[in-house]
Coordinates of C-alpha atoms in Angstrom, one line a residue:
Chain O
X1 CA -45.5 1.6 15.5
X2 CA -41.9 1.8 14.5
X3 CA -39.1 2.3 17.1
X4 CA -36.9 5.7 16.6
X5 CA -33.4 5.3 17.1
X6 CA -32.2 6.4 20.7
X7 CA -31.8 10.3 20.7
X8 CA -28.5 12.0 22.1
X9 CA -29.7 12.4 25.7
X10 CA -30.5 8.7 25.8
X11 CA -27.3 8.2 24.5
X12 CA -25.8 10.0 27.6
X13 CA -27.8 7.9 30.0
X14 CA -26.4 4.6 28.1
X15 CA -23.0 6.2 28.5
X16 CA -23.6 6.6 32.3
X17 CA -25.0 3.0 32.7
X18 CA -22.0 1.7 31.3
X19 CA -19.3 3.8 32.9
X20 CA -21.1 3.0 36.0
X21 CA -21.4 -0.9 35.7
X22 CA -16.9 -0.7 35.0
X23 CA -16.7 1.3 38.4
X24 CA -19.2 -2.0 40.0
X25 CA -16.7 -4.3 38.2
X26 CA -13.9 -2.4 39.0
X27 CA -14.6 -2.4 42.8
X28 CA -16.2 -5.9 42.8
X29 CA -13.1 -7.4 41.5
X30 CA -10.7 -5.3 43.5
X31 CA -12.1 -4.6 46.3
X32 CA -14.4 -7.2 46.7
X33 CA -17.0 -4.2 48.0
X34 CA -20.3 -6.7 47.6
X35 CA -19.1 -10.1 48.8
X36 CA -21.7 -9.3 51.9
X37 CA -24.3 -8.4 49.6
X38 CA -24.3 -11.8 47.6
X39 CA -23.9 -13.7 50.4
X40 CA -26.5 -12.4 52.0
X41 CA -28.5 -13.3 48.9
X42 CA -27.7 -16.7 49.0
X43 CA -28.4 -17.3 52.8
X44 CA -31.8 -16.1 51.9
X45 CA -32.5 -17.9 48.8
X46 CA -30.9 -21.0 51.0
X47 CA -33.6 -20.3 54.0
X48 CA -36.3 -19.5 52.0
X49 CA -35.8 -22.7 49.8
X50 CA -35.5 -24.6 53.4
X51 CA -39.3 -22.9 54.8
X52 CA -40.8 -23.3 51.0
X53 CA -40.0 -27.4 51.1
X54 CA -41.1 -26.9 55.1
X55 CA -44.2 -25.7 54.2
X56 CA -44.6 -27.9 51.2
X57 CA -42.8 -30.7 50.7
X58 CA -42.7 -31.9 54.2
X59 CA -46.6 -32.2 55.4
X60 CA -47.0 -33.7 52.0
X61 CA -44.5 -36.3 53.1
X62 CA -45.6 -36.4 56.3
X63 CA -49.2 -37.6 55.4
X64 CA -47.7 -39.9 53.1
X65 CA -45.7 -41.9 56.0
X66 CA -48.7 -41.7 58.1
X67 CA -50.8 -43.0 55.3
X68 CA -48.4 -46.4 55.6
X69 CA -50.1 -50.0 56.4
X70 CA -49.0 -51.2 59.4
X71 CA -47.3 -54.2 58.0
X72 CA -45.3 -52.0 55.6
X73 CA -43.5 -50.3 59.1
X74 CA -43.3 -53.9 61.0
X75 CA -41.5 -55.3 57.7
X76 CA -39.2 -51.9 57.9
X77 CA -38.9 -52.1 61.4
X78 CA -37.6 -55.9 60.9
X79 CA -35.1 -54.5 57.7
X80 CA -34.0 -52.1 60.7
X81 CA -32.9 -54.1 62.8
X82 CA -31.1 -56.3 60.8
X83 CA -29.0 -53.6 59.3
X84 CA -28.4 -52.9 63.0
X85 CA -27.3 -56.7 63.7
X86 CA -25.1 -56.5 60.9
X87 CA -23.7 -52.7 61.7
X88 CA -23.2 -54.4 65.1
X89 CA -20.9 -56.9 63.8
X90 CA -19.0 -55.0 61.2
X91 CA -18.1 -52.3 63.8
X92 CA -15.9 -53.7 66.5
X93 CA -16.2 -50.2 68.5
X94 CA -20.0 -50.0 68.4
X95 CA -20.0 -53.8 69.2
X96 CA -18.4 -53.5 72.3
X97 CA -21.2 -50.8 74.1
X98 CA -24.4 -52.2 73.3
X99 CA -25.9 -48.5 74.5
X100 CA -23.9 -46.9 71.8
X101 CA -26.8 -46.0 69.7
X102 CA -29.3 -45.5 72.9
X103 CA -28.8 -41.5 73.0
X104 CA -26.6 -38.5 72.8
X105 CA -25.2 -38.6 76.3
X106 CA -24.3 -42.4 75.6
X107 CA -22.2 -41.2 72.7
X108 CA -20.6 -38.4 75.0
X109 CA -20.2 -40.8 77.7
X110 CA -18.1 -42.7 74.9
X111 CA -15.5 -40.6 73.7
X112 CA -15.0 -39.3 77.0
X113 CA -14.4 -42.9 78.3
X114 CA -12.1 -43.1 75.3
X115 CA -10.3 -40.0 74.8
X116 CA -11.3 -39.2 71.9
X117 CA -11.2 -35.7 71.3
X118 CA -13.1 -34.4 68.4
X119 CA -10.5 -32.1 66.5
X120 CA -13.3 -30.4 64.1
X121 CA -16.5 -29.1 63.6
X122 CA -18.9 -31.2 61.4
X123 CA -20.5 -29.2 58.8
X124 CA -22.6 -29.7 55.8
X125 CA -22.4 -28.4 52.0
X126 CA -25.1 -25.4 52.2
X127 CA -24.2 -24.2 48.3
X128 CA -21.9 -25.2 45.7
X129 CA -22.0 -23.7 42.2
X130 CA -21.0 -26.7 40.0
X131 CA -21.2 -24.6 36.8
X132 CA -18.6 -21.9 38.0
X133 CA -16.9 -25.0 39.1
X134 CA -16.3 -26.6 35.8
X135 CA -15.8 -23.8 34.1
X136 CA -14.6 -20.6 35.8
X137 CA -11.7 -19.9 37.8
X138 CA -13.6 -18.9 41.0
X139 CA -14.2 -22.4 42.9
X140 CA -16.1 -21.2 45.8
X141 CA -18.5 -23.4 48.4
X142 CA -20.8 -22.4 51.6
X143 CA -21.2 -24.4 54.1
X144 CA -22.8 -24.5 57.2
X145 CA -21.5 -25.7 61.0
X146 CA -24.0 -27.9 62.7
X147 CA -23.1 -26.8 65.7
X148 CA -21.1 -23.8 66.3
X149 CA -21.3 -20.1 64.9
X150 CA -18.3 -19.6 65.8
X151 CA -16.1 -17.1 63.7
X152 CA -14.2 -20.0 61.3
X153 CA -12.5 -17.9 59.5
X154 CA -9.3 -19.7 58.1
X155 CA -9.9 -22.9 59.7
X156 CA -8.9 -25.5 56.6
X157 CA -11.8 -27.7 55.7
X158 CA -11.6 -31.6 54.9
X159 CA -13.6 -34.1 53.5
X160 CA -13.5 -38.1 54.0
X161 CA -10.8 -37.6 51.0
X162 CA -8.3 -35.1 52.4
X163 CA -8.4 -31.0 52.2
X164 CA -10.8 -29.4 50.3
X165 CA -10.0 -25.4 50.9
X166 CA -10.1 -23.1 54.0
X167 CA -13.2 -20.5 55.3
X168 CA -12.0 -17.3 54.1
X169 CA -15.6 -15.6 54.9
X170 CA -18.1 -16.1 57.6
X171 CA -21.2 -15.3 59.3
X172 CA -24.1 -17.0 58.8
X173 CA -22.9 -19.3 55.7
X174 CA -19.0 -19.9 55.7
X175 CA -17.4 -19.4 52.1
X176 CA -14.7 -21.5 51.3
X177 CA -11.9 -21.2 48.6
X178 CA -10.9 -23.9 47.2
X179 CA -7.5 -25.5 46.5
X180 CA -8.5 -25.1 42.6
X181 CA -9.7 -21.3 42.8
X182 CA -7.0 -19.5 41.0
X183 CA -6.6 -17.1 43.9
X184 CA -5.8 -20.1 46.3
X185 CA -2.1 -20.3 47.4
X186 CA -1.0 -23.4 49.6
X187 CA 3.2 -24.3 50.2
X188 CA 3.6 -27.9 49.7
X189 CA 6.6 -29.9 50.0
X190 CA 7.6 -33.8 48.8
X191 CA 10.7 -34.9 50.2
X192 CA 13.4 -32.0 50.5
X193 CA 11.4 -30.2 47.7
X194 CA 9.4 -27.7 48.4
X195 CA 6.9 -24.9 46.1
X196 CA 3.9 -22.9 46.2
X197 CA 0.9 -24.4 44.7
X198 CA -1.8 -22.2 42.7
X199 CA -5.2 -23.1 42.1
X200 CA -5.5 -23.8 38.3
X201 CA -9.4 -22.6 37.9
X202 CA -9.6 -26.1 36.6
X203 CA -11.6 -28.7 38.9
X204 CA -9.2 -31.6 40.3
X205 CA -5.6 -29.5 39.0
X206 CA -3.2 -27.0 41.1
X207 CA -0.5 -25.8 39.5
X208 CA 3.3 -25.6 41.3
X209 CA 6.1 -23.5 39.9
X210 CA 9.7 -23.4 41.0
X211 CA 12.6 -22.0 40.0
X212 CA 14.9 -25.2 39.0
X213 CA 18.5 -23.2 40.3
X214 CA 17.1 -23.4 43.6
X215 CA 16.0 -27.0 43.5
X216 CA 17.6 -28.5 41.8
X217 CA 15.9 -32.2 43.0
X218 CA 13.7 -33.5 39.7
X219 CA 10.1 -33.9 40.0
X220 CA 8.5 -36.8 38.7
X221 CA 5.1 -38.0 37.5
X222 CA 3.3 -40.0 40.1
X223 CA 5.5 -38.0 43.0
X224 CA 3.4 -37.5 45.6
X225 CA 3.1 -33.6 47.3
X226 CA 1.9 -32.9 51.3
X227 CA 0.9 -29.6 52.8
X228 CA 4.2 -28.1 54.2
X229 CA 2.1 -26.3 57.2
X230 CA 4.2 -23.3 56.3
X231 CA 1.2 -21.5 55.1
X232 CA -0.5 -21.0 59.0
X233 CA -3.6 -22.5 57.5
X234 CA -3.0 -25.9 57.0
X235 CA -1.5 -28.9 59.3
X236 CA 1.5 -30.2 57.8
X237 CA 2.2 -33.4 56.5
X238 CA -1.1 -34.6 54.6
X239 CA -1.2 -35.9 50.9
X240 CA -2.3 -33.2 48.7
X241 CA -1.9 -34.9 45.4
X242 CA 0.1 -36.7 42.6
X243 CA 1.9 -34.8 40.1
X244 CA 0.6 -35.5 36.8
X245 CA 2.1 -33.2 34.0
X246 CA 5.8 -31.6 34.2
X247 CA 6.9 -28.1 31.7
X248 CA 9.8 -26.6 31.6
X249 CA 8.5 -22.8 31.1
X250 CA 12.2 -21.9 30.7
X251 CA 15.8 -22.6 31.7
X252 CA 15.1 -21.1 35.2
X253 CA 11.7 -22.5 35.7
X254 CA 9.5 -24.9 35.6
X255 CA 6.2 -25.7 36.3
X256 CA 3.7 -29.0 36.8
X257 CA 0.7 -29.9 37.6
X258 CA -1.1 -31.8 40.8
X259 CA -3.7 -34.4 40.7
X260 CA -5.4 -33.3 43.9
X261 CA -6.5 -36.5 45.6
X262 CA -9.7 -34.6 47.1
X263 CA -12.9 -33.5 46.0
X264 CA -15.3 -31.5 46.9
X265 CA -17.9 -32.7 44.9
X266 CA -17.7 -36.1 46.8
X267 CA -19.9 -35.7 49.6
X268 CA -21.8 -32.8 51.2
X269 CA -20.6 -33.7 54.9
X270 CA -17.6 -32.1 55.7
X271 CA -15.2 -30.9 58.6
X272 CA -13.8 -27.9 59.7
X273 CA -10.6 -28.1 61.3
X274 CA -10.6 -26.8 64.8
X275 CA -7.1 -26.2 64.9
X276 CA -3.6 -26.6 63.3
Chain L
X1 CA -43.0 -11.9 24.3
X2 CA -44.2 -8.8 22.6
X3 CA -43.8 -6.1 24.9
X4 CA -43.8 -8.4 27.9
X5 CA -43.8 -6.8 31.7
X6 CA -41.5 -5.9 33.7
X7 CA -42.3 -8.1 36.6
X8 CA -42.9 -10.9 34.1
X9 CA -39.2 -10.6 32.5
X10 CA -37.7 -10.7 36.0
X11 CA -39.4 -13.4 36.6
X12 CA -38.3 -15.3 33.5
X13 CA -34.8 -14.2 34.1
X14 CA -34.8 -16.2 37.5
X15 CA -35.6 -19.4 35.9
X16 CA -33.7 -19.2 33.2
X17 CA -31.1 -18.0 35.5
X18 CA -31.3 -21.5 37.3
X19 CA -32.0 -23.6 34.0
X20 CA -28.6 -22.3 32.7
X21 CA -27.0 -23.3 35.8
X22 CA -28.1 -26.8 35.9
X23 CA -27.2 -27.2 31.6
X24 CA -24.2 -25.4 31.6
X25 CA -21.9 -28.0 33.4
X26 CA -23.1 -30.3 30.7
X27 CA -22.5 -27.9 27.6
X28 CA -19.4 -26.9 28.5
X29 CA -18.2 -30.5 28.3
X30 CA -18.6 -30.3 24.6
X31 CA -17.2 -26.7 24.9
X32 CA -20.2 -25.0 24.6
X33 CA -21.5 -22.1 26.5
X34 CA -25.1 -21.1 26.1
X35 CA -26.4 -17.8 27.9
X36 CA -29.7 -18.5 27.7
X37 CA -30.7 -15.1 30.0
X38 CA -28.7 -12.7 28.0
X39 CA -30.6 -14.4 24.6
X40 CA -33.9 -14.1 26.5
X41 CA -33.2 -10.3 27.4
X42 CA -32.2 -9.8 24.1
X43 CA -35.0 -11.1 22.6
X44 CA -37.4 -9.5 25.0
X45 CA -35.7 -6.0 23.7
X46 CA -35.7 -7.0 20.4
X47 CA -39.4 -8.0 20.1
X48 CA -40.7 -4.9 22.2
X49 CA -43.0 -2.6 20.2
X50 CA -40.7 0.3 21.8
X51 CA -37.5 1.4 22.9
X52 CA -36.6 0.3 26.4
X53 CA -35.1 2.9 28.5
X54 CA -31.4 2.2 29.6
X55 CA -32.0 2.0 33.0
X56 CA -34.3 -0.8 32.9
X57 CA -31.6 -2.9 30.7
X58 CA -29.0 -2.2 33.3
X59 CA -31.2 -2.7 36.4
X60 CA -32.4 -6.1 34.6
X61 CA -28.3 -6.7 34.2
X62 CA -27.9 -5.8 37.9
X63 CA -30.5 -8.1 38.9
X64 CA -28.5 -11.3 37.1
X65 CA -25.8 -10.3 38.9
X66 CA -27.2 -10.6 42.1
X67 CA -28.5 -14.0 41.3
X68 CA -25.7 -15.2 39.8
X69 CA -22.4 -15.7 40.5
X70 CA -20.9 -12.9 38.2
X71 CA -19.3 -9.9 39.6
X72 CA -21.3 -6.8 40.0
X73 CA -21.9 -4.7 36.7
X74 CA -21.0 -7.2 34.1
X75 CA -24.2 -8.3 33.4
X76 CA -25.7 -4.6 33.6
X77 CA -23.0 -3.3 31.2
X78 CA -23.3 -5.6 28.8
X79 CA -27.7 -5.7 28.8
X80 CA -27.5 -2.1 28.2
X81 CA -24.7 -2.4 25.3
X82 CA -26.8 -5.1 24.3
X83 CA -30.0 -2.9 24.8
X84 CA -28.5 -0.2 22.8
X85 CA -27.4 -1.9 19.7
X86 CA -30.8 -3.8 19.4
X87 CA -32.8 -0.2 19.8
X88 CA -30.0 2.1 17.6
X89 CA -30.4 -0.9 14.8
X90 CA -33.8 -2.3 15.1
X91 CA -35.5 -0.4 12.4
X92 CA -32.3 -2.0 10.1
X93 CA -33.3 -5.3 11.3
X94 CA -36.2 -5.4 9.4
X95 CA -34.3 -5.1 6.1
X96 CA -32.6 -8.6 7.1
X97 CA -33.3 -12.0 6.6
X98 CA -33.7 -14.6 9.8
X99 CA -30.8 -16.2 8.7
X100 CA -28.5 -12.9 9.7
X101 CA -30.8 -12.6 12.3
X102 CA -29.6 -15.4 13.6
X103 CA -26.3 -14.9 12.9
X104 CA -26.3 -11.7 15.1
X105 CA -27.5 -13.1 17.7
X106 CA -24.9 -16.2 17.9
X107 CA -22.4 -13.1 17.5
X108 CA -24.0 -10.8 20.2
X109 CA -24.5 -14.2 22.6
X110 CA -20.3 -15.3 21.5
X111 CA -19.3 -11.5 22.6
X112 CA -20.9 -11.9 26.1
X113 CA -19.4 -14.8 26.5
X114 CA -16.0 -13.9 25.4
X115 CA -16.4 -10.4 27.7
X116 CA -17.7 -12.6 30.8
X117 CA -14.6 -14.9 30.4
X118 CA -12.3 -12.4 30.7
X119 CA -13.5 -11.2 33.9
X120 CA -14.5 -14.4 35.6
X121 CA -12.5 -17.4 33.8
X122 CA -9.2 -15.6 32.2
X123 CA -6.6 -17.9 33.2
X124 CA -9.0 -20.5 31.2
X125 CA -9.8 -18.1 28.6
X126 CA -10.1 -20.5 25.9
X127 CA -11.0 -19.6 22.0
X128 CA -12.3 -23.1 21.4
X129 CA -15.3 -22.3 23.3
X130 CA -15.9 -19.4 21.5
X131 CA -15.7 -21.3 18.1
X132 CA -17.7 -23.9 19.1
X133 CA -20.5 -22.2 20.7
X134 CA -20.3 -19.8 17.9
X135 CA -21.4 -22.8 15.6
X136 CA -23.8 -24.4 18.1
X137 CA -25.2 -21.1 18.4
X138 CA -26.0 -20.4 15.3
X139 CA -27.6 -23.8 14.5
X140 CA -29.9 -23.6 17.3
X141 CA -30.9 -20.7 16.6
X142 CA -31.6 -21.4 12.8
X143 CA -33.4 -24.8 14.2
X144 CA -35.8 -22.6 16.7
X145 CA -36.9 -20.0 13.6
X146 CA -37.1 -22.8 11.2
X147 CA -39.7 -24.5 13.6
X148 CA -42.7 -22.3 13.0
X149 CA -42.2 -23.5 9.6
X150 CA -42.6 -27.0 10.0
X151 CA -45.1 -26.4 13.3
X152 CA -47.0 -23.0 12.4
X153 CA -49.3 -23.8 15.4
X154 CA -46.1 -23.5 17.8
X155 CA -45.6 -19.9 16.4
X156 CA -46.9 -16.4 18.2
X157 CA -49.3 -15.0 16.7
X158 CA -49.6 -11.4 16.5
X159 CA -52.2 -9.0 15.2

């Protein structure tokens, strides 16, 4: 059977499809009207990914370990505690209790013996879109708190390699933008020099432009740049990045790049600041 | 995929949804973007026995974008210009050989990426990637038609 060629009245319904999908971009984009919607999405692809391997994956592996010889946990249980001998000597603070590992409350008991004051929330990378990442200009993660549901909203987040971004979004998952997202704006200084870094949409790169009249102090290659704390976000004084590529855009300005030295493709546990 | 369901499609466009996610990172290292969902809708419209209506291309678009990262109404905008070109020129397809075919196809497949860039990636819009994948595009698509040829059991058959 052939195919006719769409008559005039579905040509007024393609009309109306397409003027409507520019108003959905148009508030999307501006407005940012379905931000709830898509996170809401991805918490329940994230849960429903978490009961399917539950349901699945788990009992499977669960039969599996109880399905073990005996000798095979004895020999494990001997690797175990060697580790442990040799985590005990490597680690002069666990070394000195010998009940560090024994419970929770031990652990408590330590820091408050020691004063050590935890200054942020662990969390752990719930969703991270590489793809969007290496390509795109929005550089977004979710992550989750282990702990707290507390409202996070624009507590920075770190990494064992420095800053990675700060919760602009948050209720069951937190979002995080990224240094790198181009709509990310972060003050940073370096000696008596100080500029607004931009997130370049380019993984690894911000971007800082300044006007060359008002400082007139050179920037060189290798310079290293620290958060200013002049934002309200982030503390001040931590090592951002390295600059790696100068331009002069014209006589009045010029712009270079930062090597950032964090990454948030590094590790999935991370830390949300408590506060600044 | 003659006339394949609904249900079915949307189901199709899930995985391929998450297959493109995982090659992507890798493509685009040799600057090359395949959308391997908008291809698959394409095709799904193309081989159809009959014209789709205009609300299932942008609901199928609207769907995409829920599942992906994209901002509402790209994708559904630009399934149903897709979805309306394929249906206002199908009977003119026939008249062509796979080779333009093809070459439509890479076209249609460099224009949504082009019109996806400039929403989502502008600052990074880059013209390479267009060439490239252009090119890549092209061939792969002129590698997948020319395998019935050499592997006629791999092919559909139809009555």
């Amino acid at each position: 059977m052939s195919r006719v060629a769409p008559t005039s009245g579905t040509k007024v319904l393609y009309f109306l499809c397409i003027t409507i999908s520019g108003f959905l971009i148009y508030l999307d984009l501006n407005y940012k009207s379905f931000e709830g919607i898509k996170n809401f999405y991805q918490s329940f692809i994230i849960s429903s990914s978490y009961f399917f391997k539950n349901a699945t994956v788990e009992p499977i592996k669960f039969l599996y370990n109880i399905s073990k010889d005996k000798s095979d946990l004895i020999n494990e249980n001997k690797k175990l505690k060697l580790e442990l001998d040799k985590s005990y000597i490597s680690n002069f603070i666990i070394s000195r209790d010998s009940k560090f590992f024994a419970d929770d409350d031990s652990i408590k008991r330590f820091l408050d013996t020691n004063n050590i004051n935890e200054v942020f929330y662990l969390a752990k990378l719930e969703y991270f879109d590489t793809e969007m990442y290496l390509c795109c200009d929005k550089h977004r993660a979710f992550i989750k708190t282990y702990k707290t549901n507390k409202n996070l909203i624009g507590r920075p987040v770190i990494n064992k390699m420095g800053i990675i971004g700060h919760i602009i979004y948050g209720e069951t998952l937190s979002e995080v933008l990224l240094l790198t997202d181009t709509e990310h704006v972060m003050p940073l200084m370096s000696g008596n020099h100080f500029c607004n870094a931009k997130g370049s949409g380019k993984p690894g790169k911000i971007i800082c432009l300044y006007n060359n009249k008002v400082w007139q102090e050179k920037v060189s290659i290798g310079q290293e740049f620290f958060s200013s704390g002049m934002g309200g976000i982030y503390p001040k004084g931590i090592l951002i990045g390295k600059v790696a590529n100068i331009r002069e855009i014209d006589e009045n300005f010029v712009e270079f790049d930062i090597d950032l030295v964090s990454s948030p493709t590094i590790t999935n546990i991370i830390g949300v600041l408590k506060s600044i | 995929m003659r006339n394949i369901g609904t249900i079915k499609l949307l189901f199709i466009i899930f995985i391929l949804s998450i297959l493109e996610s995982f090659i992507s990172p890798y493509l685009i290292n040799f600057y090359v973007s395949l959308p391997i969902t908008f291809l698959a809708f394409s095709l799904a419209i193309y081989n159809s026995n009959r014209n789709s209506n205009p609300l299932f291309a942008f609901l199928c678009g609207f769907y995409l974008d829920l599942i992906s990262s994209s901002p509402f109404g790209l994708n559904a905008g630009l399934f149903t210009i897709i979805s309306y070109v394929i249906n206002s020129y199908v009977n003119t397809f026939k008249l062509f050989s796979y080779i333009q075919i093809c070459i439509f196809f890479a076209a249609s497949s460099i224009f949504y990426i082009g019109f996806k860039n400039l929403f989502i990636s502008l600052e990074n819009f880059s013209y390479l990637v267009l060439f490239v994948s252009l090119f890549f595009n092209t061939l792969l698509f002129l590698l997948i038609v020319m395998l019935r040829y050499y592997f006629p059991s791999m092919s559909i058959k139809y009555d």
